[in-house]
Amino acid sequence: MKMKNAQILNSNRDFLRLYRKGKSAVSPCLVTYVRRNGSKSYRRIGITASKKVGGAVQRNRAKRLIRAAWQEVEPSAPYGWDFIFVARSRTTKAKMPEVRFAMAAHLKKLTAPPEKKP
């Protein structure tokens, strides 16, 4: 499935960089990692599900849910960022609106500019 304006993160090096140096947010059904990528013209996305989520069928369902949620949230996502979405065991039992709500909340929280102190 092709993402509209997002490039796909494939390299292990990129995933490890986001895990180590990126900011993260956690909800019961989703973990999100973000980091600026140095470009203002594109955003990159990676989706992963470990074997803790379940068998192949459950992992693929979780990734499909995350992809569907991303398609709805993508227009409001800022350019110039890398995103990794990690499925959790509760993702397979979640409905798409729950995943979409968690994803939108994470993106709003993690990509917002830092507040300036007076």
XYZ file of C-alpha atoms in Angstrom:
118
model
C 0.000 0.000 0.000
C 1.446 3.363 -1.001
C 1.376 6.314 1.334
C 0.356 9.611 -0.268
C 3.107 12.037 0.694
C 5.176 9.925 3.033
C 8.281 7.988 2.175
C 8.795 4.625 3.815
C 11.505 4.041 6.415
C 13.164 0.718 5.637
C 16.697 0.812 6.953
C 17.503 -0.573 10.358
C 19.864 2.370 10.899
C 16.961 4.836 10.616
C 14.816 2.850 13.043
C 17.643 2.630 15.594
C 18.339 6.373 15.295
C 14.707 7.196 16.057
C 14.568 4.738 18.948
C 17.716 6.213 20.516
C 17.453 9.916 19.731
C 13.794 10.538 18.958
C 10.990 11.642 21.227
C 8.318 9.106 22.093
C 4.757 8.869 23.335
C 2.940 5.795 24.602
C -0.709 4.806 24.699
C -2.287 1.409 25.381
C -2.565 0.601 21.673
C 0.352 2.484 20.088
C 3.889 3.747 20.658
C 5.084 6.666 18.520
C 8.657 7.832 17.940
C 9.398 11.101 16.118
C 12.489 13.022 15.079
C 13.209 15.812 12.633
C 14.710 14.545 9.372
C 16.304 17.763 8.113
C 14.014 18.159 5.110
C 10.999 20.380 4.775
C 9.675 18.652 1.658
C 8.804 15.167 2.918
C 8.004 13.042 5.929
C 9.008 9.430 6.444
C 7.039 6.720 8.201
C 7.857 3.292 9.576
C 5.438 0.774 11.057
C 6.498 -2.213 13.093
C 4.957 -4.971 15.186
C 7.008 -7.423 17.215
C 6.183 -11.055 17.878
C 4.859 -9.994 21.276
C 1.818 -8.659 19.407
C 0.930 -12.164 18.242
C 1.226 -14.387 15.219
C 1.550 -13.177 11.644
C -2.189 -12.605 11.270
C -2.378 -10.398 14.374
C 0.776 -8.468 13.440
C -0.519 -7.787 9.941
C -3.906 -6.664 11.313
C -2.155 -4.288 13.704
C -0.064 -2.820 10.887
C -3.148 -2.434 8.658
C -4.923 -0.549 11.463
C -1.950 1.770 11.904
C -1.725 2.372 8.131
C -5.441 3.197 7.942
C -5.145 5.591 10.887
C -2.099 7.241 9.260
C -4.039 7.877 6.037
C -6.584 9.894 8.017
C -4.037 11.715 10.191
C -1.429 12.334 7.464
C -2.868 15.651 6.143
C -2.353 17.237 9.567
C 1.131 15.732 10.105
C 3.977 18.215 9.633
C 6.630 17.827 6.952
C 10.274 17.435 7.907
C 9.737 14.664 10.466
C 10.346 10.928 10.660
C 7.673 8.838 12.392
C 7.754 5.270 13.672
C 4.580 3.636 14.923
C 4.980 0.493 17.013
C 2.002 -1.803 17.510
C 1.291 -3.095 20.984
C -0.573 -6.230 21.995
C -3.799 -4.242 22.486
C -3.612 -2.860 18.935
C -5.050 -6.073 17.502
C -8.184 -5.721 19.656
C -8.550 -1.965 19.119
C -10.900 -0.319 16.659
C -9.538 2.079 14.045
C -10.937 5.281 15.660
C -9.095 4.446 18.892
C -5.797 4.010 17.037
C -6.416 7.195 15.008
C -7.171 9.191 18.166
C -3.997 7.940 19.883
C -1.901 8.686 16.781
C -3.300 12.214 16.392
C -2.707 12.948 20.081
C 0.881 11.673 19.865
C 1.666 13.737 16.760
C 0.185 16.876 18.293
C 2.147 16.381 21.510
C 5.498 15.404 19.960
C 5.714 17.763 16.983
C 4.427 20.897 18.695
C 7.041 23.637 18.997
C 8.401 23.989 22.530
C 6.644 26.574 24.647
C 8.697 29.645 25.495
C 8.950 30.535 29.148
C 8.326 34.191 30.038
